[in-house]
mmCIF file of C-alpha atoms in Angstrom:
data_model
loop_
_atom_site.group_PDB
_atom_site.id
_atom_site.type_symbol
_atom_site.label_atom_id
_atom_site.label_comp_id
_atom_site.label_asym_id
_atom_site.label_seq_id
_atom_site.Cartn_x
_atom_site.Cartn_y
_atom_site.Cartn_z
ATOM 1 C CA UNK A 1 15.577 4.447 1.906
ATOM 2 C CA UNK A 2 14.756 3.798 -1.620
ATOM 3 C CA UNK A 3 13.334 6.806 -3.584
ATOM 4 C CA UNK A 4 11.040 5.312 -6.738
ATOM 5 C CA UNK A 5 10.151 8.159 -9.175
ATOM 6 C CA UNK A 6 6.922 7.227 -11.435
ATOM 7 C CA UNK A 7 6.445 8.618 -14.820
ATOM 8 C CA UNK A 8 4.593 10.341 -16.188
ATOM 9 C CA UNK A 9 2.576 11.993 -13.250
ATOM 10 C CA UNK A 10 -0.786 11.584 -15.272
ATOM 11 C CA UNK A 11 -1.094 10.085 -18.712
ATOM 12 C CA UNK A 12 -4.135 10.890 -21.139
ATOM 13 C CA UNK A 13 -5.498 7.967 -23.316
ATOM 14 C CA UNK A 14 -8.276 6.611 -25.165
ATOM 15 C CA UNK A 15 -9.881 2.913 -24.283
ATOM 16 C CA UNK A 16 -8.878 0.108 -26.549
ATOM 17 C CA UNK A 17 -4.610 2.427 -26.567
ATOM 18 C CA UNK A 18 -1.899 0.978 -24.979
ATOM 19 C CA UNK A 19 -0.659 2.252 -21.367
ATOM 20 C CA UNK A 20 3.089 2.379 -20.354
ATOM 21 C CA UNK A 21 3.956 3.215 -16.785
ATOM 22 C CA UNK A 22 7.735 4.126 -15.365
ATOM 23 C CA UNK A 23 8.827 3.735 -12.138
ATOM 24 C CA UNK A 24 12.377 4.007 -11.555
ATOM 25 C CA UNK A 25 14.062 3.408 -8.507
ATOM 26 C CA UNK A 26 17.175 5.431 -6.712
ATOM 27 C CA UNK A 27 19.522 2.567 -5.826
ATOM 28 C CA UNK A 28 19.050 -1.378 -7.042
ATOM 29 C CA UNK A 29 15.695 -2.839 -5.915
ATOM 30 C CA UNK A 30 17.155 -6.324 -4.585
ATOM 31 C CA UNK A 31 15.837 -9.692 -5.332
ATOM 32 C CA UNK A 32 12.666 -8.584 -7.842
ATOM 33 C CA UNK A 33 10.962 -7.223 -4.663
ATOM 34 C CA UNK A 34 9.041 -4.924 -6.924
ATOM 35 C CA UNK A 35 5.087 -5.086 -7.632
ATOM 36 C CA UNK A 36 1.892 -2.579 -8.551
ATOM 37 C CA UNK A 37 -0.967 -1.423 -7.268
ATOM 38 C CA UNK A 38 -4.156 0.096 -8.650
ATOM 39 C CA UNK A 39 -6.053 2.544 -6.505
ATOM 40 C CA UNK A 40 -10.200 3.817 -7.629
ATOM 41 C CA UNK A 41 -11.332 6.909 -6.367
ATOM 42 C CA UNK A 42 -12.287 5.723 -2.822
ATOM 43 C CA UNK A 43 -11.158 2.632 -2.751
ATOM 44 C CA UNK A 44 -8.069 0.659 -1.109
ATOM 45 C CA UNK A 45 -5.374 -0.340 -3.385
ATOM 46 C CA UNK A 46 -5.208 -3.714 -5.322
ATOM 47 C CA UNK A 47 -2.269 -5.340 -5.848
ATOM 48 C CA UNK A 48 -1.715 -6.071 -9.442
ATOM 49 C CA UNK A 49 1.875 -7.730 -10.033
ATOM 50 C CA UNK A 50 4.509 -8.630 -7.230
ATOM 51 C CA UNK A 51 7.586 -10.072 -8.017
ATOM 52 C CA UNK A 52 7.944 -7.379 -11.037
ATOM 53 C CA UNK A 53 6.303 -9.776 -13.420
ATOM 54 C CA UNK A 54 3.269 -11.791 -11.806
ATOM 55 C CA UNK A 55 0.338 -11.254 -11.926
ATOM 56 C CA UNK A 56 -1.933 -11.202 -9.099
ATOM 57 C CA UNK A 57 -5.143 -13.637 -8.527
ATOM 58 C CA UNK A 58 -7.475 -12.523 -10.883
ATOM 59 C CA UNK A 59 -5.604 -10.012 -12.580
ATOM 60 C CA UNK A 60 -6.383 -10.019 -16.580
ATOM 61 C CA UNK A 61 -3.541 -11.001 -18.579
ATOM 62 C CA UNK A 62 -3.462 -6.929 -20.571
ATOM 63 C CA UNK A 63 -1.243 -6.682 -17.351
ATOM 64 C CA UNK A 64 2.025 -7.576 -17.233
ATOM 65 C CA UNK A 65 5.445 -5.921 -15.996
ATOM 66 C CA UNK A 66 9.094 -5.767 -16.852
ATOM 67 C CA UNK A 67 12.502 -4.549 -15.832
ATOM 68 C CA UNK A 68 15.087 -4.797 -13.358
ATOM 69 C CA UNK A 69 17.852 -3.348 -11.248
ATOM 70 C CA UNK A 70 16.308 0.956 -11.070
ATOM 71 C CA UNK A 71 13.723 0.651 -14.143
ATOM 72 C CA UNK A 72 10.331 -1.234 -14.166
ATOM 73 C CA UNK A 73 7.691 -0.882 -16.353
ATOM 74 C CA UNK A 74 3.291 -1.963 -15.918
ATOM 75 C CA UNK A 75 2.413 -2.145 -19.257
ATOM 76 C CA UNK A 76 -1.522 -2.090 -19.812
ATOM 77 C CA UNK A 77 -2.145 -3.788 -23.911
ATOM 78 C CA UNK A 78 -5.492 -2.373 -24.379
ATOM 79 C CA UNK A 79 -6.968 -0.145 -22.286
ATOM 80 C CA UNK A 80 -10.826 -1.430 -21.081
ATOM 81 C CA UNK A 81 -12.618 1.379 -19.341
ATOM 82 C CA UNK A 82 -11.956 -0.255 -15.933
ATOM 83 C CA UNK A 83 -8.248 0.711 -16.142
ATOM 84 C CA UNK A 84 -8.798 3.953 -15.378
ATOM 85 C CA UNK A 85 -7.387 4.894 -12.102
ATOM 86 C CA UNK A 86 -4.283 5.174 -10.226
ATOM 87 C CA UNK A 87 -1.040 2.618 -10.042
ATOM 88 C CA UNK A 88 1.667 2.775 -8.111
ATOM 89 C CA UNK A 89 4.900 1.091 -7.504
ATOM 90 C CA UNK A 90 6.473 -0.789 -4.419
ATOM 91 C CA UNK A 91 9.649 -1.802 -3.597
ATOM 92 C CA UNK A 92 8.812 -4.321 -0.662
ATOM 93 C CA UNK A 93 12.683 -5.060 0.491
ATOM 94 C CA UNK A 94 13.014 -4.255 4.478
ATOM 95 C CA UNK A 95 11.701 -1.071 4.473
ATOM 96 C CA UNK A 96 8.990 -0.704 2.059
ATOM 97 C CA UNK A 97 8.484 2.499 0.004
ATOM 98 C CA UNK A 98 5.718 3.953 -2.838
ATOM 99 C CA UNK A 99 6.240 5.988 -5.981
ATOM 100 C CA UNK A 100 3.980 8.879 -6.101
ATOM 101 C CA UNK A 101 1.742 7.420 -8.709
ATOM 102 C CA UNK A 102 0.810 7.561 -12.292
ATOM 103 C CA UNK A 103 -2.761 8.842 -12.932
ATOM 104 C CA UNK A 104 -4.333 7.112 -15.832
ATOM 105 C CA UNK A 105 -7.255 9.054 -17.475
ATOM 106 C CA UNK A 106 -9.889 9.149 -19.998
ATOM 107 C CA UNK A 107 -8.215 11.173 -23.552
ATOM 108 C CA UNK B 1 -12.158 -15.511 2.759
ATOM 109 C CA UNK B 2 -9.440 -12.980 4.616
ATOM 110 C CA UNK B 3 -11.094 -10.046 5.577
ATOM 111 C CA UNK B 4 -9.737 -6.597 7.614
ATOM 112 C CA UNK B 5 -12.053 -4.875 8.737
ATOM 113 C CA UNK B 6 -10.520 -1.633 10.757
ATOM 114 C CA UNK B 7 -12.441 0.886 13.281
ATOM 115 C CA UNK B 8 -14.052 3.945 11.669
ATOM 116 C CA UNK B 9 -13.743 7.165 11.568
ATOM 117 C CA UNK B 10 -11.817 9.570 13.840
ATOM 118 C CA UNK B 11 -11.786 13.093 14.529
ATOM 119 C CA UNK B 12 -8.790 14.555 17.026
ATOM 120 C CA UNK B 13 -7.358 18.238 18.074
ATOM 121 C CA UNK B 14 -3.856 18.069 17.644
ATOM 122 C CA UNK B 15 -1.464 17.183 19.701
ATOM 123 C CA UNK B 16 -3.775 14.207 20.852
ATOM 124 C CA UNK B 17 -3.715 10.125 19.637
ATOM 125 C CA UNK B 18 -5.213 8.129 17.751
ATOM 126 C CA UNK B 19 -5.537 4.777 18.285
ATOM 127 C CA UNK B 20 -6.879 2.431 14.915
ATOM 128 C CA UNK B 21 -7.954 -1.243 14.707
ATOM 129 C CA UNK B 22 -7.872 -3.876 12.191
ATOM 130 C CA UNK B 23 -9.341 -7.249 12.991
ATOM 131 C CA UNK B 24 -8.485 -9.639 10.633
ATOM 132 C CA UNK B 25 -10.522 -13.256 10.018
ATOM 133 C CA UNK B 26 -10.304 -15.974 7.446
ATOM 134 C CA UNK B 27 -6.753 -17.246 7.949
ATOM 135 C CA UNK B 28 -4.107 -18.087 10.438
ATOM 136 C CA UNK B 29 -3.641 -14.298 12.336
ATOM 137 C CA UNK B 30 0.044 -15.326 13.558
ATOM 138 C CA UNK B 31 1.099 -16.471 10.135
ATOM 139 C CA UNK B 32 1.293 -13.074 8.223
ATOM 140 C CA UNK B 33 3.204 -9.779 9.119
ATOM 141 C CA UNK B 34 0.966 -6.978 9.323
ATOM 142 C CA UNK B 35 1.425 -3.394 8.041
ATOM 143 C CA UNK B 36 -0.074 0.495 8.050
ATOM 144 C CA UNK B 37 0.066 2.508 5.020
ATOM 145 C CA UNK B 38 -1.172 5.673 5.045
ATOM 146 C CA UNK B 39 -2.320 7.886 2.077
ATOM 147 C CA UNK B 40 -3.072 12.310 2.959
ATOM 148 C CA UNK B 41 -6.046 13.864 0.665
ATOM 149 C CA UNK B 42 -4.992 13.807 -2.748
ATOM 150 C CA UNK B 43 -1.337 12.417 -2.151
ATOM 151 C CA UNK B 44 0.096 8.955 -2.422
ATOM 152 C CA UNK B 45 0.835 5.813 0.029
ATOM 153 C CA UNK B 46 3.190 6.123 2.468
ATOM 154 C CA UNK B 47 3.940 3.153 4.433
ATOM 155 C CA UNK B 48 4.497 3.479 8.535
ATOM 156 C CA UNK B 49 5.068 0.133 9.698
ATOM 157 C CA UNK B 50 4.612 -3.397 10.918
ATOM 158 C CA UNK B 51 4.297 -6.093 13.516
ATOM 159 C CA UNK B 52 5.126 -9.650 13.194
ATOM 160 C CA UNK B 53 1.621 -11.093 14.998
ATOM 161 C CA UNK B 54 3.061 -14.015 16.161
ATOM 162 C CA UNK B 55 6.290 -12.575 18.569
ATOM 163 C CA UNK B 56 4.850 -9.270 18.046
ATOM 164 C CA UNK B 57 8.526 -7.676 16.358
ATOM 165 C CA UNK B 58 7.856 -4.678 14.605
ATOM 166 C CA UNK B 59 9.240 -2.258 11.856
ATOM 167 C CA UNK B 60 8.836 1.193 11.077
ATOM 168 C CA UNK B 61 9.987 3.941 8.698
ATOM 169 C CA UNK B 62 12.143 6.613 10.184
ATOM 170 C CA UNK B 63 10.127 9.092 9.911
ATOM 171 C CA UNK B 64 7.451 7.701 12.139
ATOM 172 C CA UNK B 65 10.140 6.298 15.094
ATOM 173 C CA UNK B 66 9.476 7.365 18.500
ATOM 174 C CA UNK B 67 5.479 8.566 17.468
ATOM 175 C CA UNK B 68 3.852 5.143 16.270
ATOM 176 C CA UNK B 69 3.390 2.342 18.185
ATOM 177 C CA UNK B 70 1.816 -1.002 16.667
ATOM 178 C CA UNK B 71 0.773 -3.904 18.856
ATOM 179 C CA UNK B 72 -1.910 -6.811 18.494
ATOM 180 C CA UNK B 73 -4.036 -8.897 20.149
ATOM 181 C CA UNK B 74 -3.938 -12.732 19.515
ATOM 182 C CA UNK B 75 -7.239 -13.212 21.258
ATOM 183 C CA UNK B 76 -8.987 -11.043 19.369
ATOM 184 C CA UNK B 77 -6.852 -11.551 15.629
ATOM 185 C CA UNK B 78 -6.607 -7.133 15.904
ATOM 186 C CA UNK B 79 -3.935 -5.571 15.114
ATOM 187 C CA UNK B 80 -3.807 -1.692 16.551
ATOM 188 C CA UNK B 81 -1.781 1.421 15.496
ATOM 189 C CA UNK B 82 -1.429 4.459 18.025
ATOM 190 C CA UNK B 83 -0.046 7.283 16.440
ATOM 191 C CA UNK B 84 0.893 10.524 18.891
ATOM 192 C CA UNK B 85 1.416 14.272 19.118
ATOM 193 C CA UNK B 86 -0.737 14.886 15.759
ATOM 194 C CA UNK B 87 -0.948 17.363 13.453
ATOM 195 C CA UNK B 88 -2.657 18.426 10.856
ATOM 196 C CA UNK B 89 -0.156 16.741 8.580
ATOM 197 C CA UNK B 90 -1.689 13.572 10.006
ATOM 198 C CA UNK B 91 -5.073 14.310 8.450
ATOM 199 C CA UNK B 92 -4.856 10.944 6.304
ATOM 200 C CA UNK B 93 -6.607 7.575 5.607
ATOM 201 C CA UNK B 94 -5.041 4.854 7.386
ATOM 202 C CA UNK B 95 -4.967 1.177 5.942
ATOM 203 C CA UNK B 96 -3.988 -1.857 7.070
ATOM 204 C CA UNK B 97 -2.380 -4.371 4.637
ATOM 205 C CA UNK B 98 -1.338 -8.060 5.666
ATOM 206 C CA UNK B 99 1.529 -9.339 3.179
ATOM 207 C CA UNK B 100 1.407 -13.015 2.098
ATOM 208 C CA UNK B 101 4.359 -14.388 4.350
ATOM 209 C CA UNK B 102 6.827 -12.720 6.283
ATOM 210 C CA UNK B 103 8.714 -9.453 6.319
ATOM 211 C CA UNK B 104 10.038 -7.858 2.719
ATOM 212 C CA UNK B 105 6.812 -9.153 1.049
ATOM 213 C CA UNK B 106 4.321 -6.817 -0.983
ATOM 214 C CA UNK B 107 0.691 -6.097 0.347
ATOM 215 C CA UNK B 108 -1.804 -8.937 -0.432
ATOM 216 C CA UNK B 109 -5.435 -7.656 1.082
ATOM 217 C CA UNK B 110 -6.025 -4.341 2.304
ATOM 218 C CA UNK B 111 -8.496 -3.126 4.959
ATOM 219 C CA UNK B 112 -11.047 -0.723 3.784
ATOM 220 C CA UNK B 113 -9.385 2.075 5.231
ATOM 221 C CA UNK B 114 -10.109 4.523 8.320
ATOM 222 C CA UNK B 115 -10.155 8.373 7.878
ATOM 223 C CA UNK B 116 -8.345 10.542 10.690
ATOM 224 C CA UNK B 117 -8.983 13.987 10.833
ATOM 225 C CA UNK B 118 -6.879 16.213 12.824
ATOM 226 C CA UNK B 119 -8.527 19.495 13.431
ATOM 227 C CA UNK B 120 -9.074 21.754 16.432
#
């Protein structure tokens, strides 16, 4: 099974700042099977990026994500107060797994 | 559109099952695997498993093997998860998520979620 470890657990920040998410994996993730999710309080998840770096339908273009291999990265440009909420990361090969999340609040 | 629309809420002593539905509508049911995430209070997502709808194959993490049980329903476009022998620990929200194609694919639409409680 492949562990992913997100970082930081919570991260504090203003609208309008600039959000940078971790989520490192413990072996190779294999073919860019890799994508993010945002979760509201109550809500289901969304699915924000698959494929590391594209975006999902409807998805504003703030979003985007990088990396490869163990290390990906959901970068958020300017923070709209929308935004706040939780993201988490997926590798989707044969046996899906989460990371634990990354909490993005109001500073 | 696609829609999932799953059963609502549950209440159960332990050691019983639970059995959860998720009819899907607005595309072709046998075309897209199906999977159940599952997320406790205040903790993350945890995926279980899935079921090919059309030959009805399915997948599911170890540490779920020999307690879950996913099957569908052509007729109907459901999809069902039975989970046994609960526990507290079980006390979750339980989603269903279709991916866009076939196995080792991300989630694409979600259902809205159904809360078990497991309680005596």
């Amino acid at each position: 099974e492949i562990v992913l470890t997100q970082s930081p657990g919570t991260l504090s920040l203003s609208p309008g700042e600039r959000a940078t998410l971790s989520c490192r994996a413990s072996q190779s993730v294999s073919s860019t099977y890799l994508a993010w999710y945002q979760q509201k309080l109550g809500q289901a998840p969304r699915l924000l990026m698959s494929g590391v770096s594209n975006r999902a339908t409807g998805i504003p273009d703030r979003f985007s994500g990088s990396g490869s291999g163990t290390d990906f990265t959901l970068t958020i440009s300017r923070l709209e107060p929308e935004d706040f909420a939780v993201y988490y990361c997926q590798q989707y090969g044969r046996l899906p797994t989460f990371g634990q999340g990354t909490k993005v609040e109001i500073k | 559109q696609v829609q999932l629309v799953q059963s609502g809420a549950e209440v159960k002593k332990p050691g019983a099952s639970v059995k959860v539905s998720c009819k899907a509508s607005g595309y072709n049911f046998i075309a897209h695997y199906m999977n159940w995430v599952r997320q406790a209070p205040g903790q993350g997502l945890e995926w279980m498993g899935m079921i090919n709808p059309s030959g009805g194959y399915t997948s599911f993490a170890q540490k779920f093997q020999g307690r879950v049980s996913v099957t569908r329903d052509t007729s109907t476009s459901t999809v069902y998860m039975e989970l046994s022998s609960l526990t507290s620990e079980d006390t979750a929200v339980y989603y269903c998520a279709r991916n866009p194609y076939g196995a080792g694919s991300y989630f694409e639409y979600w259902g809205q979620g159904t809360l078990v409680t497991v309680s005596s």
